[in-house]
Coordinates of C-alpha atoms in Angstrom, one line a residue:
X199 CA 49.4 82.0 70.4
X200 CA 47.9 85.1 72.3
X201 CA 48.3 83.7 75.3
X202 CA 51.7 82.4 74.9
X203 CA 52.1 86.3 74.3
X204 CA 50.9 87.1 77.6
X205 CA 52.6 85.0 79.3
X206 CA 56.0 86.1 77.7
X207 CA 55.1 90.1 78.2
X208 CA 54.2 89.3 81.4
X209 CA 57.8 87.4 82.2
X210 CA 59.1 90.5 80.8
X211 CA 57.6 92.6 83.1
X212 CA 58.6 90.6 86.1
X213 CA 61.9 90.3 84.9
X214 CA 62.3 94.1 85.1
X215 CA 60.9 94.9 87.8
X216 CA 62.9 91.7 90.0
X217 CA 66.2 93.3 87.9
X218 CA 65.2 96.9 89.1
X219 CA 65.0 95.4 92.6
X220 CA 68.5 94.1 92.7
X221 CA 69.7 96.7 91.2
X222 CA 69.1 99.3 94.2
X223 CA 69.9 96.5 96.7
X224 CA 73.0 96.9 94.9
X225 CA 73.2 100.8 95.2
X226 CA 72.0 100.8 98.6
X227 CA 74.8 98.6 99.6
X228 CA 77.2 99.7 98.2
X229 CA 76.9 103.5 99.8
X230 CA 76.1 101.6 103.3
X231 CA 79.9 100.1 101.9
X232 CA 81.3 103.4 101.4
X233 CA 79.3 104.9 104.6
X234 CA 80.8 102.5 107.3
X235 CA 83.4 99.5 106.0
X236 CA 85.8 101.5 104.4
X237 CA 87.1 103.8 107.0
X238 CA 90.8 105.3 107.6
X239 CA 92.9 104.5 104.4
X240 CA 90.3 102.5 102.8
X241 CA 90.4 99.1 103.5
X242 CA 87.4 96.6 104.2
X243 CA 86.6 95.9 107.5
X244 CA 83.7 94.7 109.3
X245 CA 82.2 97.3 111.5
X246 CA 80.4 96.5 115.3
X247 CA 77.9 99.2 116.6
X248 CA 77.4 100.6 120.0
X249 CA 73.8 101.2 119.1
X250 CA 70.6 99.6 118.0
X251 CA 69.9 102.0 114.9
X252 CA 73.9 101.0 113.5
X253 CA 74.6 104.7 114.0
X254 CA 77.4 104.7 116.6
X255 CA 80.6 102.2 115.8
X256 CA 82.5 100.3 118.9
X257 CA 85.1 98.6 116.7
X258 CA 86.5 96.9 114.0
X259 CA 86.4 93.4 113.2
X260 CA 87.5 91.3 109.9
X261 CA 90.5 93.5 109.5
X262 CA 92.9 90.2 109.3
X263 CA 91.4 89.6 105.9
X264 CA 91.4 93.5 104.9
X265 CA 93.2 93.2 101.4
X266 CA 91.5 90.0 100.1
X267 CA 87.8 91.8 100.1
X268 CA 89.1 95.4 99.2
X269 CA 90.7 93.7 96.2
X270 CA 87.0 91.8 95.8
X271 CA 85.3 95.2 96.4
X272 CA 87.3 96.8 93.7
X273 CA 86.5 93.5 91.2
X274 CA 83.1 94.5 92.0
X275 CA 83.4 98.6 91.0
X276 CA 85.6 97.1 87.7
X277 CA 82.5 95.4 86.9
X278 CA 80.1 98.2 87.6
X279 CA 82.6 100.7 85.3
X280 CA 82.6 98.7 82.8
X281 CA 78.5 98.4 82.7
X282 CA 77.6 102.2 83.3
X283 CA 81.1 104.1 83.1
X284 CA 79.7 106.2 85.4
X285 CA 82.2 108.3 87.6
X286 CA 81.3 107.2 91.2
X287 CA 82.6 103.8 90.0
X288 CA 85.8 105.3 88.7
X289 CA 85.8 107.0 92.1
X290 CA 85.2 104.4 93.8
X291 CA 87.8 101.6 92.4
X292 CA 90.8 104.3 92.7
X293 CA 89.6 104.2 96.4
X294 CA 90.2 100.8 96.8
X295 CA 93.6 100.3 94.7
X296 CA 94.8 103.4 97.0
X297 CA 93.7 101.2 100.2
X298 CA 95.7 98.4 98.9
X299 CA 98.9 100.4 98.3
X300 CA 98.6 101.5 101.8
X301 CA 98.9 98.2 102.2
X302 CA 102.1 97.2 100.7
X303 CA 103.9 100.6 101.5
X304 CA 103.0 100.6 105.7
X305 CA 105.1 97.2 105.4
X306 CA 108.3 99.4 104.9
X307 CA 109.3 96.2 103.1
X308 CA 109.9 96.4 99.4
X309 CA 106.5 93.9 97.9
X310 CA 105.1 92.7 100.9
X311 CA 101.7 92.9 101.7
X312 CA 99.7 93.9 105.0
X313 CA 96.7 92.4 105.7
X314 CA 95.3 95.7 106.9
X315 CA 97.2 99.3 107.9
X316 CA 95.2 101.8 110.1
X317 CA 95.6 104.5 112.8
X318 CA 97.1 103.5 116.5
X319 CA 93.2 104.5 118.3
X320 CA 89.6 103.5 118.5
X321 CA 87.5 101.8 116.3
X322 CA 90.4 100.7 114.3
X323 CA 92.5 98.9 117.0
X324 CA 90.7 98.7 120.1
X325 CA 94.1 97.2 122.7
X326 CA 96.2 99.7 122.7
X327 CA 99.6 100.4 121.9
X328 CA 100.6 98.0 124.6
X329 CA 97.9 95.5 122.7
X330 CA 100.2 95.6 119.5
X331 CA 102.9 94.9 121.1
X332 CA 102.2 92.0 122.4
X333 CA 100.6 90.8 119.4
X334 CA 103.1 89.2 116.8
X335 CA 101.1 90.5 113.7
X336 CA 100.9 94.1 115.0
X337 CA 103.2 96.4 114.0
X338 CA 103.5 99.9 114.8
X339 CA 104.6 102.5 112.5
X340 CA 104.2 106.6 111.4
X341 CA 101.1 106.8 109.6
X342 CA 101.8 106.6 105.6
X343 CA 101.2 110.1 104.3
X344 CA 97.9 110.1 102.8
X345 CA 93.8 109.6 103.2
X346 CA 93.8 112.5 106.5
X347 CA 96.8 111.0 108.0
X348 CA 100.1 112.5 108.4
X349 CA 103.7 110.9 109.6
X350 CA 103.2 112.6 113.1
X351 CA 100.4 110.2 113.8
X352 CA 100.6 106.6 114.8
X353 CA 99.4 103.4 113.1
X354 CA 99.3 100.3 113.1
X355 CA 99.7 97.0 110.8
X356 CA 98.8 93.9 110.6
X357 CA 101.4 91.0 109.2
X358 CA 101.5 87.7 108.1
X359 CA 100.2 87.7 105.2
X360 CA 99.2 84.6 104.0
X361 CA 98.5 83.8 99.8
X362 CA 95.1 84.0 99.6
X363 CA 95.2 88.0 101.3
X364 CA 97.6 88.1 97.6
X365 CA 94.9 86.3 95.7
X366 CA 92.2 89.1 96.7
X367 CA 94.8 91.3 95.7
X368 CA 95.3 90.2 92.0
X369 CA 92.1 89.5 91.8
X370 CA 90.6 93.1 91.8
X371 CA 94.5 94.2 90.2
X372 CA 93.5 92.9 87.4
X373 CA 90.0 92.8 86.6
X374 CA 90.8 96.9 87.6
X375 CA 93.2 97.2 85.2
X376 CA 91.5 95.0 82.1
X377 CA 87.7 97.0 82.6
X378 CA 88.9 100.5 84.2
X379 CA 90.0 102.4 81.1
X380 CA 91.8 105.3 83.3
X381 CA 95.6 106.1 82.4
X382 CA 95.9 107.2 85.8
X383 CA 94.6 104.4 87.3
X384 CA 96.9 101.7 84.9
X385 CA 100.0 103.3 85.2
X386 CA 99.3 103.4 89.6
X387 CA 98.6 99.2 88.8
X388 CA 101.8 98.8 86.6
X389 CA 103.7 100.5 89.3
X390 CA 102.9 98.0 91.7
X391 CA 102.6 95.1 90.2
X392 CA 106.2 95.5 89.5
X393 CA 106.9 95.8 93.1
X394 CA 105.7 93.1 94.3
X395 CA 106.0 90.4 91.3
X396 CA 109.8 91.0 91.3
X397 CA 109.8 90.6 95.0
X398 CA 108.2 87.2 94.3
X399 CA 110.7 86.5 92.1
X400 CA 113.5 86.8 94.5
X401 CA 112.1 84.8 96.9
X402 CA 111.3 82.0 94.6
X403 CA 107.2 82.7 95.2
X404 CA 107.3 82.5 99.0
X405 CA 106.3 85.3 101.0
X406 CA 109.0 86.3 103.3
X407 CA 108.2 88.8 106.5
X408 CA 109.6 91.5 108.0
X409 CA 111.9 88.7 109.9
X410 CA 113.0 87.6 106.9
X411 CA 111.2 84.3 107.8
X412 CA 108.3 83.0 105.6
X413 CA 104.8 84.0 106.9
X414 CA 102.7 80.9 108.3
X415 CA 100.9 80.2 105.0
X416 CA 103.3 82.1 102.7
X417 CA 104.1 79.4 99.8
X418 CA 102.7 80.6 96.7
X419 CA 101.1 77.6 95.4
X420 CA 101.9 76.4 91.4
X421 CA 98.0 77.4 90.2
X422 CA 98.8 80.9 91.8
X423 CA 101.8 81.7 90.4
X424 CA 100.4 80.5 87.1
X425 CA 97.8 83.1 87.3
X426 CA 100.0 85.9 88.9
X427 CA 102.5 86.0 86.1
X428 CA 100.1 85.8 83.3
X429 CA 99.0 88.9 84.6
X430 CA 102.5 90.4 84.7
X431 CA 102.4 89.7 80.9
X432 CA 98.6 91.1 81.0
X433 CA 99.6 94.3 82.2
X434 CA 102.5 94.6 79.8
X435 CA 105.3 94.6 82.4
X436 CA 108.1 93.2 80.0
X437 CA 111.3 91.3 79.9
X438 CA 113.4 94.7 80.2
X439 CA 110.9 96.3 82.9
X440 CA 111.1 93.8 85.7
X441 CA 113.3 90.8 86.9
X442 CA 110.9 88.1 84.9
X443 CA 112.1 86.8 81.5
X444 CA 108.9 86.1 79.6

C-alpha cells in the first residue's frame, strides 16, 4: 500500500513537471508566432532567414495557405481564452479574425476569400510588381486601410481560393465565436459570416472568382456545407438576417 503511494505521488510529480514543460513550449512559441509569422496585416506565413541566428528575414513562404492556419492559429487562442481568460489571448484572437477580414475585403468581391493580402515589397512578395502580373493568382490592389497601411500604398493578393483555405476559416470562426465571450469580437464574426454565407448561397456553394469563373478547387463539398450552415444557425444569423431560410 505505501509503495503503491509512492509510486502514485511520484506520477504526480512527473506529470507536473512534463505539463509545466509543454506548457512554456507553448508560450515560447507562440511569442516566436507573434514575433516573426504574423507580419503586415496578420496573416500566417512561413518566414526564411537571411541569417544563422533567424534574426534577419529574406522572404515569405506558405503564404498560398495563409487563411487556413490563421483561422487554425485563432482555434488555437479560442482554446487558450477559454482556459486562462487571460487578455493577451483576447488580444491575440482579435488579431487573427482582423487578418482574415483583410482577407475577404482586399478581394473587392463581395464574400470571397484571399488566400493571403500583403504589401507590394520585400519579404512579403519577393517578384515584383511585374512578378504579379504575370502570376494568375496575384492581384494588385491599394492597400486596405488598416494594420500600418494606408490606400496610397500598394498590395498585393493572392486568389484562387480553394475550400479547404474556407475550412481553416470556419474553423477558427467558430470555435472564436463559441469560447471568446467578447461582444466586440461576436458582433465583427456575425458581420462576416453574413457576407460570405449569403455569397455561398447565390452561387449554389461554389466559389466563384473575380472572373466570375469558379476557382480550380472551388466546389463546396456536401460535408462542408453541412458544417458551414450549422454554424450560420450557431451564430444566430436568422431567417430574416441573411438569404438562408432555416
Amino acid at each position: 500500500m505505501k509503495k503503491g503511494f509512492i509510486l502514485l505521488l511520484a506520477w504526480a510529480f512527473s506529470f507536473q513537471v512534463f505539463a509545466g514543460v509543454l506548457e512554456e513550449k507553448a508560450y515560447a512559441y507562440d511569442r516566436w508566432y507573434q514575433r516573426w509569422h504574423s507580419p503586415g496585416y496578420g496573416g500566417t506565413c512561413e518566414v526564411i532567414f537571411a541569417d544563422p541566428e533567424l534574426t534577419q528575414v529574406k522572404m515569405l513562404d506558405g503564404i498560398g495557405d495563409s487563411t487556413i492556419w490563421t483561422g487554425t492559429y485563432l482555434a488555437s487562442q479560442a482554446f487558450r481564452f477559454a482556459v486562462e481568460h487571460s487578455p493577451e489571448a483576447l488580444q491575440n484572437a482579435k488579431k487573427a479574425f482582423r487578418a482574415l477580414h483583410y482577407h475577404l475585403i482586399a478581394t473587392g468581391k463581395k464574400g470571397l476569400l484571399a488566400r493571403y493580402v500583403g504589401p507590394l515589397r520585400l519579404p512579403f512578395w519577393t517578384k515584383g510588381e511585374e512578378g504579379c502580373l504575370k502570376n494568375k493568382r496575384c492581384h494588385i490592389i491599394p492597400c486596405p486601410e488598416g494594420a500600418g497601411f494606408s490606400s496610397q500604398d500598394k498590395c498585393f493578393w493572392l486568389g484562387d481560393v480553394s475550400r479547404d483555405q474556407y475550412t481553416g476559416w470556419w474553423f477558427g470562426i467558430v470555435l472564436a465565436y463559441d469560447l471568446i465571450n467578447d461582444k466586440e469580437l461576436r458582433s465583427w464574426i456575425k458581420k462576416d459570416v453574413r457576407t460570405i454565407i449569403d455569397q455561398l448561397i447565390k452561387d449554389d456553394f461554389v466559389i466563384i472568382d473575380v472572373d466570375g469563373k469558379p476557382t480550380g478547387a472551388g466546389k463546396v463539398m456536401a460535408a462542408m456545407k453541412f458544417d458551414w450552415l450549422k454554424t450560420v444557425s450557431y451564430t444566430h444569423l436568422r431567417a430574416h438576417e441573411t438569404s438562408l431560410h432555416l
